[in-house]
Amino acid sequence: MSVYTPLSQPQVETFVAAFPFGELLNYRGIEAGVENTNFFVTTSQGEFVLTIFEQHRHPEVHELVLLAHHLGKAGLQVPAPLEDNQGEWLHTLEGKPAILCRRLPGEHIETPTEAHCYAIGAALAELHQAAQTLAQQRPDDHGLDWAEATLQDLGGDLSSVEKTLLQDEIQWQRDHQNQWQALPSGWIHGDLFHDNALFVAGNAEVGAILDLYHACSSTLLIDVAIVANDWCCDKHGNWLGDKQQALLDGYNSVRPLTPAERDCWNQALRAAALRWWVGRLLIRRKQQRLGAGLSKDPGEYQTKLEKHRQPV
């Protein structure tokens, strides 16, 4: 059970009454949450999701949800916080930050098809374009400096093979930073794995893009590469059919990649694999110290990085 902050019906009724969405009909806790408390809320005018943030204060949540609010205003299908009758979208329940979003259509897919890859490519490009008008920026905390600091921090937790590969890849990426930093940049999703998207049942229409909490300002191309590394290849980094091309075709249909971006595609795949390999190494250490089972295998992204490093 992942309802860390239970709410009574009168509390939810009072909360919903501040919005122009009719009367509360019912609500129930969502057990799938990991960090936050979530409720499905049904009113006389629709279905919503109420989120209570358990680990962040109001200023942090305002920053985390800023992009979603902006994209929602632009008409994109994202979990955007809704404004109440006073125009406020960040609220307080039990002393914790809370937001209300519409329940978005669609379902998760286990195995993306080429049609799914094309659709998510186009949707990601739409997100990148819509985010360009958001003046505020959020620094990318998972760049090369972070990777290098993590390498030093992990120390003895790494095998000699892991350590050597990390050192070599970080240096290679640094040696190519001039061309990388010249590429188009802006807000990226940063975590668009296939379980962070919903598709309308029976077709490849994107119902929603979820989990924008990792969004930041970075090179746009790495966002496309993050998708490619998860949606378009197997765990060994082997491309599956024409999924990679379908993803790129979908993206290009909305925001054509520049010649410089096309030239840097392999570098982007390597940078994205490095980013998630390092992240999973940190998770592995935390879980080992807690005596917990390994939820995400770092070796998958080590293998994908090694695959991308091979001469074409």
PDB file of C-alpha atoms in Angstrom:
ATOM      1  CA  MET A   1       0.000   0.000   0.000  1.00  0.00           C
ATOM      2  CA  SER A   2       1.480   3.328  -1.082  1.00  0.00           C
ATOM      3  CA  VAL A   3      -1.000   5.735   0.499  1.00  0.00           C
ATOM      4  CA  TYR A   4       1.340   7.338   3.000  1.00  0.00           C
ATOM      5  CA  THR A   5      -1.077  10.163   3.816  1.00  0.00           C
ATOM      6  CA  PRO A   6      -4.658   8.889   4.200  1.00  0.00           C
ATOM      7  CA  LEU A   7      -7.479  11.371   3.670  1.00  0.00           C
ATOM      8  CA  SER A   8     -11.037  11.311   4.967  1.00  0.00           C
ATOM      9  CA  GLN A   9     -13.996  11.864   2.671  1.00  0.00           C
ATOM     10  CA  PRO A  10     -14.723  15.307   4.199  1.00  0.00           C
ATOM     11  CA  GLN A  11     -11.118  16.332   3.486  1.00  0.00           C
ATOM     12  CA  VAL A  12     -11.379  15.306  -0.161  1.00  0.00           C
ATOM     13  CA  GLU A  13     -14.812  16.938  -0.487  1.00  0.00           C
ATOM     14  CA  THR A  14     -13.443  20.225   0.847  1.00  0.00           C
ATOM     15  CA  PHE A  15     -10.443  20.017  -1.461  1.00  0.00           C
ATOM     16  CA  VAL A  16     -12.551  19.307  -4.561  1.00  0.00           C
ATOM     17  CA  ALA A  17     -15.019  22.089  -3.670  1.00  0.00           C
ATOM     18  CA  ALA A  18     -12.284  24.641  -4.401  1.00  0.00           C
ATOM     19  CA  PHE A  19     -12.285  23.579  -8.091  1.00  0.00           C
ATOM     20  CA  PRO A  20     -14.923  24.081 -10.800  1.00  0.00           C
ATOM     21  CA  PHE A  21     -15.363  20.344 -11.315  1.00  0.00           C
ATOM     22  CA  GLY A  22     -18.605  19.564  -9.539  1.00  0.00           C
ATOM     23  CA  GLU A  23     -19.205  17.442  -6.473  1.00  0.00           C
ATOM     24  CA  LEU A  24     -17.144  14.512  -5.224  1.00  0.00           C
ATOM     25  CA  LEU A  25     -18.669  11.147  -6.107  1.00  0.00           C
ATOM     26  CA  ASN A  26     -15.925   8.812  -4.869  1.00  0.00           C
ATOM     27  CA  TYR A  27     -12.185   8.447  -4.371  1.00  0.00           C
ATOM     28  CA  ARG A  28      -9.693   5.645  -3.716  1.00  0.00           C
ATOM     29  CA  GLY A  29      -5.991   5.320  -3.034  1.00  0.00           C
ATOM     30  CA  ILE A  30      -3.610   4.176  -5.755  1.00  0.00           C
ATOM     31  CA  GLU A  31      -1.298   1.421  -4.564  1.00  0.00           C
ATOM     32  CA  ALA A  32       1.250   1.700  -7.392  1.00  0.00           C
ATOM     33  CA  GLY A  33       2.965   4.839  -6.114  1.00  0.00           C
ATOM     34  CA  VAL A  34       6.520   4.687  -4.772  1.00  0.00           C
ATOM     35  CA  GLU A  35       7.415   8.171  -3.521  1.00  0.00           C
ATOM     36  CA  ASN A  36       4.102  10.028  -3.361  1.00  0.00           C
ATOM     37  CA  THR A  37       0.519   9.433  -2.252  1.00  0.00           C
ATOM     38  CA  ASN A  38      -2.017   9.329  -5.088  1.00  0.00           C
ATOM     39  CA  PHE A  39      -5.796   9.036  -5.219  1.00  0.00           C
ATOM     40  CA  PHE A  40      -8.203   8.492  -8.093  1.00  0.00           C
ATOM     41  CA  VAL A  41     -10.925  11.106  -7.635  1.00  0.00           C
ATOM     42  CA  THR A  42     -14.267  11.029  -9.471  1.00  0.00           C
ATOM     43  CA  THR A  43     -16.525  14.073  -9.498  1.00  0.00           C
ATOM     44  CA  SER A  44     -19.763  14.862 -11.261  1.00  0.00           C
ATOM     45  CA  GLN A  45     -17.684  16.382 -14.078  1.00  0.00           C
ATOM     46  CA  GLY A  46     -14.878  13.889 -14.631  1.00  0.00           C
ATOM     47  CA  GLU A  47     -12.007  11.764 -13.321  1.00  0.00           C
ATOM     48  CA  PHE A  48      -8.884  13.165 -11.713  1.00  0.00           C
ATOM     49  CA  VAL A  49      -5.709  12.191  -9.868  1.00  0.00           C
ATOM     50  CA  LEU A  50      -4.877  13.853  -6.552  1.00  0.00           C
ATOM     51  CA  THR A  51      -1.180  13.729  -5.668  1.00  0.00           C
ATOM     52  CA  ILE A  52       0.351  14.506  -2.278  1.00  0.00           C
ATOM     53  CA  PHE A  53       4.124  14.968  -2.372  1.00  0.00           C
ATOM     54  CA  GLU A  54       5.762  13.137   0.518  1.00  0.00           C
ATOM     55  CA  GLN A  55       9.423  14.072   0.053  1.00  0.00           C
ATOM     56  CA  HIS A  56       9.380  17.632  -1.279  1.00  0.00           C
ATOM     57  CA  ARG A  57       8.421  21.014   0.082  1.00  0.00           C
ATOM     58  CA  HIS A  58       6.267  23.557  -1.721  1.00  0.00           C
ATOM     59  CA  PRO A  59       9.093  25.457  -3.491  1.00  0.00           C
ATOM     60  CA  GLU A  60      10.587  22.175  -4.734  1.00  0.00           C
ATOM     61  CA  VAL A  61       7.233  20.945  -6.019  1.00  0.00           C
ATOM     62  CA  HIS A  62       6.591  24.254  -7.755  1.00  0.00           C
ATOM     63  CA  GLU A  63       9.876  23.763  -9.636  1.00  0.00           C
ATOM     64  CA  LEU A  64       9.231  20.074 -10.334  1.00  0.00           C
ATOM     65  CA  VAL A  65       5.749  20.654 -11.756  1.00  0.00           C
ATOM     66  CA  LEU A  66       6.485  23.901 -13.575  1.00  0.00           C
ATOM     67  CA  LEU A  67       7.065  22.227 -16.960  1.00  0.00           C
ATOM     68  CA  ALA A  68       3.944  20.068 -16.697  1.00  0.00           C
ATOM     69  CA  HIS A  69       1.863  23.157 -15.935  1.00  0.00           C
ATOM     70  CA  HIS A  70       3.352  24.944 -18.945  1.00  0.00           C
ATOM     71  CA  LEU A  71       2.803  21.985 -21.284  1.00  0.00           C
ATOM     72  CA  GLY A  72      -0.753  21.524 -20.060  1.00  0.00           C
ATOM     73  CA  LYS A  73      -1.478  25.156 -20.910  1.00  0.00           C
ATOM     74  CA  ALA A  74      -0.155  24.395 -24.411  1.00  0.00           C
ATOM     75  CA  GLY A  75      -2.621  21.522 -24.782  1.00  0.00           C
ATOM     76  CA  LEU A  76      -0.250  18.578 -24.404  1.00  0.00           C
ATOM     77  CA  GLN A  77      -1.396  15.356 -22.769  1.00  0.00           C
ATOM     78  CA  VAL A  78       0.678  15.433 -19.588  1.00  0.00           C
ATOM     79  CA  PRO A  79      -0.228  15.281 -15.861  1.00  0.00           C
ATOM     80  CA  ALA A  80      -0.617  19.051 -15.607  1.00  0.00           C
ATOM     81  CA  PRO A  81      -1.818  20.586 -12.307  1.00  0.00           C
ATOM     82  CA  LEU A  82      -5.255  22.155 -12.605  1.00  0.00           C
ATOM     83  CA  GLU A  83      -6.110  25.603 -11.322  1.00  0.00           C
ATOM     84  CA  ASP A  84      -8.796  26.080  -8.676  1.00  0.00           C
ATOM     85  CA  ASN A  85     -11.434  28.828  -8.637  1.00  0.00           C
ATOM     86  CA  GLN A  86      -8.776  31.299  -7.476  1.00  0.00           C
ATOM     87  CA  GLY A  87      -6.292  30.386 -10.211  1.00  0.00           C
ATOM     88  CA  GLU A  88      -3.991  28.455  -7.837  1.00  0.00           C
ATOM     89  CA  TRP A  89      -2.592  25.056  -8.797  1.00  0.00           C
ATOM     90  CA  LEU A  90      -0.290  24.209  -5.868  1.00  0.00           C
ATOM     91  CA  HIS A  91      -2.185  23.349  -2.685  1.00  0.00           C
ATOM     92  CA  THR A  92      -1.671  21.913   0.802  1.00  0.00           C
ATOM     93  CA  LEU A  93      -3.123  18.781   2.392  1.00  0.00           C
ATOM     94  CA  GLU A  94      -1.998  17.547   5.795  1.00  0.00           C
ATOM     95  CA  GLY A  95       0.778  20.140   5.643  1.00  0.00           C
ATOM     96  CA  LYS A  96       2.175  18.695   2.406  1.00  0.00           C
ATOM     97  CA  PRO A  97       2.155  19.986  -1.198  1.00  0.00           C
ATOM     98  CA  ALA A  98      -0.722  18.663  -3.307  1.00  0.00           C
ATOM     99  CA  ILE A  99      -1.937  18.999  -6.880  1.00  0.00           C
ATOM    100  CA  LEU A 100      -4.983  17.842  -8.832  1.00  0.00           C
ATOM    101  CA  CYS A 101      -4.619  16.594 -12.436  1.00  0.00           C
ATOM    102  CA  ARG A 102      -7.004  15.100 -14.930  1.00  0.00           C
ATOM    103  CA  ARG A 103      -6.884  11.321 -15.221  1.00  0.00           C
ATOM    104  CA  LEU A 104      -5.317  10.790 -18.640  1.00  0.00           C
ATOM    105  CA  PRO A 105      -6.474   8.190 -21.171  1.00  0.00           C
ATOM    106  CA  GLY A 106      -4.581   5.127 -22.294  1.00  0.00           C
ATOM    107  CA  GLU A 107      -2.641   2.196 -20.945  1.00  0.00           C
ATOM    108  CA  HIS A 108       0.978   1.111 -20.591  1.00  0.00           C
ATOM    109  CA  ILE A 109       2.494  -1.128 -23.249  1.00  0.00           C
ATOM    110  CA  GLU A 110       4.972  -3.907 -22.559  1.00  0.00           C
ATOM    111  CA  THR A 111       6.494  -4.198 -26.039  1.00  0.00           C
ATOM    112  CA  PRO A 112       6.477  -1.078 -28.222  1.00  0.00           C
ATOM    113  CA  THR A 113       5.914  -1.591 -31.942  1.00  0.00           C
ATOM    114  CA  GLU A 114       7.336   0.515 -34.761  1.00  0.00           C
ATOM    115  CA  ALA A 115       4.055   2.438 -34.783  1.00  0.00           C
ATOM    116  CA  HIS A 116       4.449   3.192 -31.061  1.00  0.00           C
ATOM    117  CA  CYS A 117       8.027   4.359 -31.656  1.00  0.00           C
ATOM    118  CA  TYR A 118       6.938   6.696 -34.448  1.00  0.00           C
ATOM    119  CA  ALA A 119       4.141   8.119 -32.307  1.00  0.00           C
ATOM    120  CA  ILE A 120       6.320   8.717 -29.254  1.00  0.00           C
ATOM    121  CA  GLY A 121       8.971  10.340 -31.433  1.00  0.00           C
ATOM    122  CA  ALA A 122       6.431  12.837 -32.731  1.00  0.00           C
ATOM    123  CA  ALA A 123       5.033  13.430 -29.232  1.00  0.00           C
ATOM    124  CA  LEU A 124       8.516  14.045 -27.814  1.00  0.00           C
ATOM    125  CA  ALA A 125       9.251  16.586 -30.546  1.00  0.00           C
ATOM    126  CA  GLU A 126       5.969  18.356 -29.729  1.00  0.00           C
ATOM    127  CA  LEU A 127       7.026  18.477 -26.091  1.00  0.00           C
ATOM    128  CA  HIS A 128      10.412  19.952 -27.014  1.00  0.00           C
ATOM    129  CA  GLN A 129       8.804  22.614 -29.172  1.00  0.00           C
ATOM    130  CA  ALA A 130       6.126  23.570 -26.647  1.00  0.00           C
ATOM    131  CA  ALA A 131       8.728  23.814 -23.862  1.00  0.00           C
ATOM    132  CA  GLN A 132      10.802  26.322 -25.829  1.00  0.00           C
ATOM    133  CA  THR A 133       8.492  29.132 -24.683  1.00  0.00           C
ATOM    134  CA  LEU A 134       9.055  28.375 -20.996  1.00  0.00           C
ATOM    135  CA  ALA A 135      11.563  30.997 -19.905  1.00  0.00           C
ATOM    136  CA  GLN A 136      12.591  29.342 -16.647  1.00  0.00           C
ATOM    137  CA  GLN A 137      15.334  26.742 -16.845  1.00  0.00           C
ATOM    138  CA  ARG A 138      16.375  23.876 -14.577  1.00  0.00           C
ATOM    139  CA  PRO A 139      20.044  22.777 -14.624  1.00  0.00           C
ATOM    140  CA  ASP A 140      20.841  19.233 -15.653  1.00  0.00           C
ATOM    141  CA  ASP A 141      22.191  17.539 -12.526  1.00  0.00           C
ATOM    142  CA  HIS A 142      23.145  14.355 -14.407  1.00  0.00           C
ATOM    143  CA  GLY A 143      25.838  15.525 -16.792  1.00  0.00           C
ATOM    144  CA  LEU A 144      29.497  14.614 -17.049  1.00  0.00           C
ATOM    145  CA  ASP A 145      30.492  16.345 -13.797  1.00  0.00           C
ATOM    146  CA  TRP A 146      27.897  14.229 -11.981  1.00  0.00           C
ATOM    147  CA  ALA A 147      29.071  11.064 -13.703  1.00  0.00           C
ATOM    148  CA  GLU A 148      32.695  11.784 -12.772  1.00  0.00           C
ATOM    149  CA  ALA A 149      31.814  12.623  -9.164  1.00  0.00           C
ATOM    150  CA  THR A 150      29.754   9.432  -8.941  1.00  0.00           C
ATOM    151  CA  LEU A 151      32.679   7.424 -10.295  1.00  0.00           C
ATOM    152  CA  GLN A 152      34.856   8.756  -7.491  1.00  0.00           C
ATOM    153  CA  ASP A 153      32.140   8.220  -4.893  1.00  0.00           C
ATOM    154  CA  LEU A 154      31.402   4.631  -5.858  1.00  0.00           C
ATOM    155  CA  GLY A 155      35.089   3.768  -5.524  1.00  0.00           C
ATOM    156  CA  GLY A 156      35.485   0.223  -4.312  1.00  0.00           C
ATOM    157  CA  ASP A 157      31.919  -0.712  -5.271  1.00  0.00           C
ATOM    158  CA  LEU A 158      33.012  -0.941  -8.904  1.00  0.00           C
ATOM    159  CA  SER A 159      34.804  -3.766 -10.635  1.00  0.00           C
ATOM    160  CA  SER A 160      37.989  -2.944 -12.527  1.00  0.00           C
ATOM    161  CA  VAL A 161      36.110  -3.420 -15.814  1.00  0.00           C
ATOM    162  CA  GLU A 162      33.354  -1.025 -14.758  1.00  0.00           C
ATOM    163  CA  LYS A 163      35.813   1.566 -13.494  1.00  0.00           C
ATOM    164  CA  THR A 164      37.954   1.471 -16.634  1.00  0.00           C
ATOM    165  CA  LEU A 165      34.961   1.734 -18.953  1.00  0.00           C
ATOM    166  CA  LEU A 166      33.465   4.626 -16.995  1.00  0.00           C
ATOM    167  CA  GLN A 167      36.727   6.542 -16.961  1.00  0.00           C
ATOM    168  CA  ASP A 168      37.272   6.023 -20.671  1.00  0.00           C
ATOM    169  CA  GLU A 169      33.729   6.976 -21.698  1.00  0.00           C
ATOM    170  CA  ILE A 170      33.647  10.106 -19.516  1.00  0.00           C
ATOM    171  CA  GLN A 171      36.923  11.245 -21.034  1.00  0.00           C
ATOM    172  CA  TRP A 172      35.687  10.511 -24.564  1.00  0.00           C
ATOM    173  CA  GLN A 173      32.539  12.536 -23.931  1.00  0.00           C
ATOM    174  CA  ARG A 174      34.623  15.418 -22.538  1.00  0.00           C
ATOM    175  CA  ASP A 175      36.818  15.352 -25.631  1.00  0.00           C
ATOM    176  CA  HIS A 176      33.691  15.841 -27.770  1.00  0.00           C
ATOM    177  CA  GLN A 177      31.942  18.480 -25.660  1.00  0.00           C
ATOM    178  CA  ASN A 178      32.461  21.356 -28.068  1.00  0.00           C
ATOM    179  CA  GLN A 179      30.309  19.806 -30.768  1.00  0.00           C
ATOM    180  CA  TRP A 180      27.836  18.501 -28.171  1.00  0.00           C
ATOM    181  CA  GLN A 181      27.296  21.883 -26.534  1.00  0.00           C
ATOM    182  CA  ALA A 182      26.688  23.498 -29.928  1.00  0.00           C
ATOM    183  CA  LEU A 183      23.585  21.333 -30.515  1.00  0.00           C
ATOM    184  CA  PRO A 184      20.026  22.655 -29.951  1.00  0.00           C
ATOM    185  CA  SER A 185      19.085  22.637 -26.283  1.00  0.00           C
ATOM    186  CA  GLY A 186      16.050  23.259 -24.093  1.00  0.00           C
ATOM    187  CA  TRP A 187      13.759  21.383 -21.739  1.00  0.00           C
ATOM    188  CA  ILE A 188      14.001  17.585 -21.950  1.00  0.00           C
ATOM    189  CA  HIS A 189      11.823  14.941 -20.336  1.00  0.00           C
ATOM    190  CA  GLY A 190      14.901  12.998 -19.242  1.00  0.00           C
ATOM    191  CA  ASP A 191      13.094   9.775 -18.283  1.00  0.00           C
ATOM    192  CA  LEU A 192      10.839   8.785 -21.178  1.00  0.00           C
ATOM    193  CA  PHE A 193      11.046   5.031 -20.789  1.00  0.00           C
ATOM    194  CA  HIS A 194       8.120   3.121 -22.279  1.00  0.00           C
ATOM    195  CA  ASP A 195       6.442   2.762 -18.872  1.00  0.00           C
ATOM    196  CA  ASN A 196       6.174   6.556 -18.713  1.00  0.00           C
ATOM    197  CA  ALA A 197       3.798   6.754 -21.660  1.00  0.00           C
ATOM    198  CA  LEU A 198       0.157   5.775 -22.120  1.00  0.00           C
ATOM    199  CA  PHE A 199      -1.341   4.686 -25.432  1.00  0.00           C
ATOM    200  CA  VAL A 200      -5.003   4.621 -26.383  1.00  0.00           C
ATOM    201  CA  ALA A 201      -6.125   0.984 -26.491  1.00  0.00           C
ATOM    202  CA  GLY A 202      -6.193  -0.605 -29.916  1.00  0.00           C
ATOM    203  CA  ASN A 203      -3.930   1.848 -31.712  1.00  0.00           C
ATOM    204  CA  ALA A 204      -0.634   3.708 -31.455  1.00  0.00           C
ATOM    205  CA  GLU A 205      -2.083   7.048 -30.403  1.00  0.00           C
ATOM    206  CA  VAL A 206      -0.213   8.593 -27.470  1.00  0.00           C
ATOM    207  CA  GLY A 207      -2.670   9.129 -24.638  1.00  0.00           C
ATOM    208  CA  ALA A 208      -0.216  10.778 -22.267  1.00  0.00           C
ATOM    209  CA  ILE A 209       3.425  11.330 -21.374  1.00  0.00           C
ATOM    210  CA  LEU A 210       3.946  10.841 -17.639  1.00  0.00           C
ATOM    211  CA  ASP A 211       6.541  11.526 -14.914  1.00  0.00           C
ATOM    212  CA  LEU A 212       8.055  14.883 -15.781  1.00  0.00           C
ATOM    213  CA  TYR A 213       9.838  15.129 -12.433  1.00  0.00           C
ATOM    214  CA  HIS A 214      13.256  14.463 -14.039  1.00  0.00           C
ATOM    215  CA  ALA A 215      12.787  17.196 -16.631  1.00  0.00           C
ATOM    216  CA  CYS A 216      15.655  19.656 -16.981  1.00  0.00           C
ATOM    217  CA  SER A 217      17.487  21.846 -19.459  1.00  0.00           C
ATOM    218  CA  SER A 218      19.887  19.917 -21.668  1.00  0.00           C
ATOM    219  CA  THR A 219      20.743  18.933 -25.226  1.00  0.00           C
ATOM    220  CA  LEU A 220      17.494  17.903 -26.927  1.00  0.00           C
ATOM    221  CA  LEU A 221      19.129  15.023 -28.756  1.00  0.00           C
ATOM    222  CA  ILE A 222      19.883  13.088 -25.561  1.00  0.00           C
ATOM    223  CA  ASP A 223      16.134  12.880 -24.906  1.00  0.00           C
ATOM    224  CA  VAL A 224      15.617  11.118 -28.239  1.00  0.00           C
ATOM    225  CA  ALA A 225      18.536   8.803 -27.460  1.00  0.00           C
ATOM    226  CA  ILE A 226      17.091   7.907 -24.044  1.00  0.00           C
ATOM    227  CA  VAL A 227      13.930   6.771 -25.822  1.00  0.00           C
ATOM    228  CA  ALA A 228      15.907   4.848 -28.457  1.00  0.00           C
ATOM    229  CA  ASN A 229      17.925   2.970 -25.819  1.00  0.00           C
ATOM    230  CA  ASP A 230      14.741   1.770 -24.107  1.00  0.00           C
ATOM    231  CA  TRP A 231      12.078   1.501 -26.808  1.00  0.00           C
ATOM    232  CA  CYS A 232      14.061   0.406 -29.848  1.00  0.00           C
ATOM    233  CA  CYS A 233      16.645  -2.184 -28.800  1.00  0.00           C
ATOM    234  CA  ASP A 234      16.906  -5.295 -26.674  1.00  0.00           C
ATOM    235  CA  LYS A 235      18.776  -5.553 -23.375  1.00  0.00           C
ATOM    236  CA  HIS A 236      22.002  -6.219 -25.267  1.00  0.00           C
ATOM    237  CA  GLY A 237      21.749  -3.054 -27.345  1.00  0.00           C
ATOM    238  CA  ASN A 238      20.724  -4.797 -30.575  1.00  0.00           C
ATOM    239  CA  TRP A 239      18.306  -2.731 -32.651  1.00  0.00           C
ATOM    240  CA  LEU A 240      14.906  -4.322 -33.081  1.00  0.00           C
ATOM    241  CA  GLY A 241      13.626  -4.194 -36.650  1.00  0.00           C
ATOM    242  CA  ASP A 242      13.075  -0.630 -37.851  1.00  0.00           C
ATOM    243  CA  LYS A 243      12.056   0.767 -34.452  1.00  0.00           C
ATOM    244  CA  GLN A 244      14.995   3.172 -34.259  1.00  0.00           C
ATOM    245  CA  GLN A 245      14.223   4.591 -37.710  1.00  0.00           C
ATOM    246  CA  ALA A 246      10.532   4.819 -36.845  1.00  0.00           C
ATOM    247  CA  LEU A 247      11.377   6.849 -33.736  1.00  0.00           C
ATOM    248  CA  LEU A 248      13.579   9.220 -35.720  1.00  0.00           C
ATOM    249  CA  ASP A 249      10.994   9.515 -38.501  1.00  0.00           C
ATOM    250  CA  GLY A 250       8.319  10.417 -35.961  1.00  0.00           C
ATOM    251  CA  TYR A 251      10.522  13.019 -34.328  1.00  0.00           C
ATOM    252  CA  ASN A 252      11.572  14.475 -37.682  1.00  0.00           C
ATOM    253  CA  SER A 253       7.933  14.803 -38.733  1.00  0.00           C
ATOM    254  CA  VAL A 254       7.531  17.534 -36.095  1.00  0.00           C
ATOM    255  CA  ARG A 255      11.039  18.931 -35.492  1.00  0.00           C
ATOM    256  CA  PRO A 256      13.572  17.830 -38.108  1.00  0.00           C
ATOM    257  CA  LEU A 257      16.976  17.090 -36.630  1.00  0.00           C
ATOM    258  CA  THR A 258      19.745  19.391 -37.796  1.00  0.00           C
ATOM    259  CA  PRO A 259      22.703  18.005 -39.762  1.00  0.00           C
ATOM    260  CA  ALA A 260      24.880  18.471 -36.655  1.00  0.00           C
ATOM    261  CA  GLU A 261      22.396  16.474 -34.556  1.00  0.00           C
ATOM    262  CA  ARG A 262      22.373  13.654 -37.101  1.00  0.00           C
ATOM    263  CA  ASP A 263      26.177  13.596 -37.022  1.00  0.00           C
ATOM    264  CA  CYS A 264      26.125  13.334 -33.214  1.00  0.00           C
ATOM    265  CA  TRP A 265      23.537  10.545 -33.001  1.00  0.00           C
ATOM    266  CA  ASN A 266      26.012   7.895 -31.857  1.00  0.00           C
ATOM    267  CA  GLN A 267      27.439  10.279 -29.275  1.00  0.00           C
ATOM    268  CA  ALA A 268      23.913  10.882 -27.979  1.00  0.00           C
ATOM    269  CA  LEU A 269      23.250   7.148 -27.682  1.00  0.00           C
ATOM    270  CA  ARG A 270      26.483   6.776 -25.716  1.00  0.00           C
ATOM    271  CA  ALA A 271      25.709   9.776 -23.487  1.00  0.00           C
ATOM    272  CA  ALA A 272      22.222   8.460 -22.742  1.00  0.00           C
ATOM    273  CA  ALA A 273      23.522   4.974 -21.940  1.00  0.00           C
ATOM    274  CA  LEU A 274      26.215   6.445 -19.673  1.00  0.00           C
ATOM    275  CA  ARG A 275      23.618   8.568 -17.867  1.00  0.00           C
ATOM    276  CA  TRP A 276      21.424   5.598 -17.014  1.00  0.00           C
ATOM    277  CA  TRP A 277      24.257   3.195 -16.284  1.00  0.00           C
ATOM    278  CA  VAL A 278      25.665   5.579 -13.670  1.00  0.00           C
ATOM    279  CA  GLY A 279      22.192   6.174 -12.240  1.00  0.00           C
ATOM    280  CA  ARG A 280      21.581   2.453 -11.864  1.00  0.00           C
ATOM    281  CA  LEU A 281      24.991   1.920 -10.288  1.00  0.00           C
ATOM    282  CA  LEU A 282      23.943   4.377  -7.579  1.00  0.00           C
ATOM    283  CA  ILE A 283      20.657   2.530  -7.103  1.00  0.00           C
ATOM    284  CA  ARG A 284      22.521  -0.788  -6.909  1.00  0.00           C
ATOM    285  CA  ARG A 285      24.741   0.482  -4.107  1.00  0.00           C
ATOM    286  CA  LYS A 286      21.770   1.841  -2.165  1.00  0.00           C
ATOM    287  CA  GLN A 287      19.838  -1.396  -2.490  1.00  0.00           C
ATOM    288  CA  GLN A 288      22.841  -3.502  -1.517  1.00  0.00           C
ATOM    289  CA  ARG A 289      23.321  -1.437   1.637  1.00  0.00           C
ATOM    290  CA  LEU A 290      19.657  -1.844   2.485  1.00  0.00           C
ATOM    291  CA  GLY A 291      19.798  -5.567   1.779  1.00  0.00           C
ATOM    292  CA  ALA A 292      17.117  -5.169  -0.873  1.00  0.00           C
ATOM    293  CA  GLY A 293      16.819  -7.033  -4.152  1.00  0.00           C
ATOM    294  CA  LEU A 294      18.147  -5.412  -7.327  1.00  0.00           C
ATOM    295  CA  SER A 295      15.247  -3.691  -9.111  1.00  0.00           C
ATOM    296  CA  LYS A 296      17.139  -2.338 -12.131  1.00  0.00           C
ATOM    297  CA  ASP A 297      20.214  -4.055 -13.536  1.00  0.00           C
ATOM    298  CA  PRO A 298      23.056  -1.578 -14.226  1.00  0.00           C
ATOM    299  CA  GLY A 299      24.614  -4.184 -16.476  1.00  0.00           C
ATOM    300  CA  GLU A 300      21.924  -3.603 -19.091  1.00  0.00           C
ATOM    301  CA  TYR A 301      23.116  -0.059 -19.718  1.00  0.00           C
ATOM    302  CA  GLN A 302      26.764  -1.014 -19.438  1.00  0.00           C
ATOM    303  CA  THR A 303      26.119  -3.509 -22.242  1.00  0.00           C
ATOM    304  CA  LYS A 304      24.268  -0.926 -24.315  1.00  0.00           C
ATOM    305  CA  LEU A 305      27.101   1.560 -23.880  1.00  0.00           C
ATOM    306  CA  GLU A 306      29.636  -1.058 -24.963  1.00  0.00           C
ATOM    307  CA  LYS A 307      27.474  -1.808 -28.006  1.00  0.00           C
ATOM    308  CA  HIS A 308      27.317   1.860 -29.019  1.00  0.00           C
ATOM    309  CA  ARG A 309      31.095   2.188 -28.607  1.00  0.00           C
ATOM    310  CA  GLN A 310      31.736  -0.485 -31.229  1.00  0.00           C
ATOM    311  CA  PRO A 311      32.861   0.771 -34.670  1.00  0.00           C
ATOM    312  CA  VAL A 312      29.973   0.956 -37.132  1.00  0.00           C
TER     313      VAL A 312
END
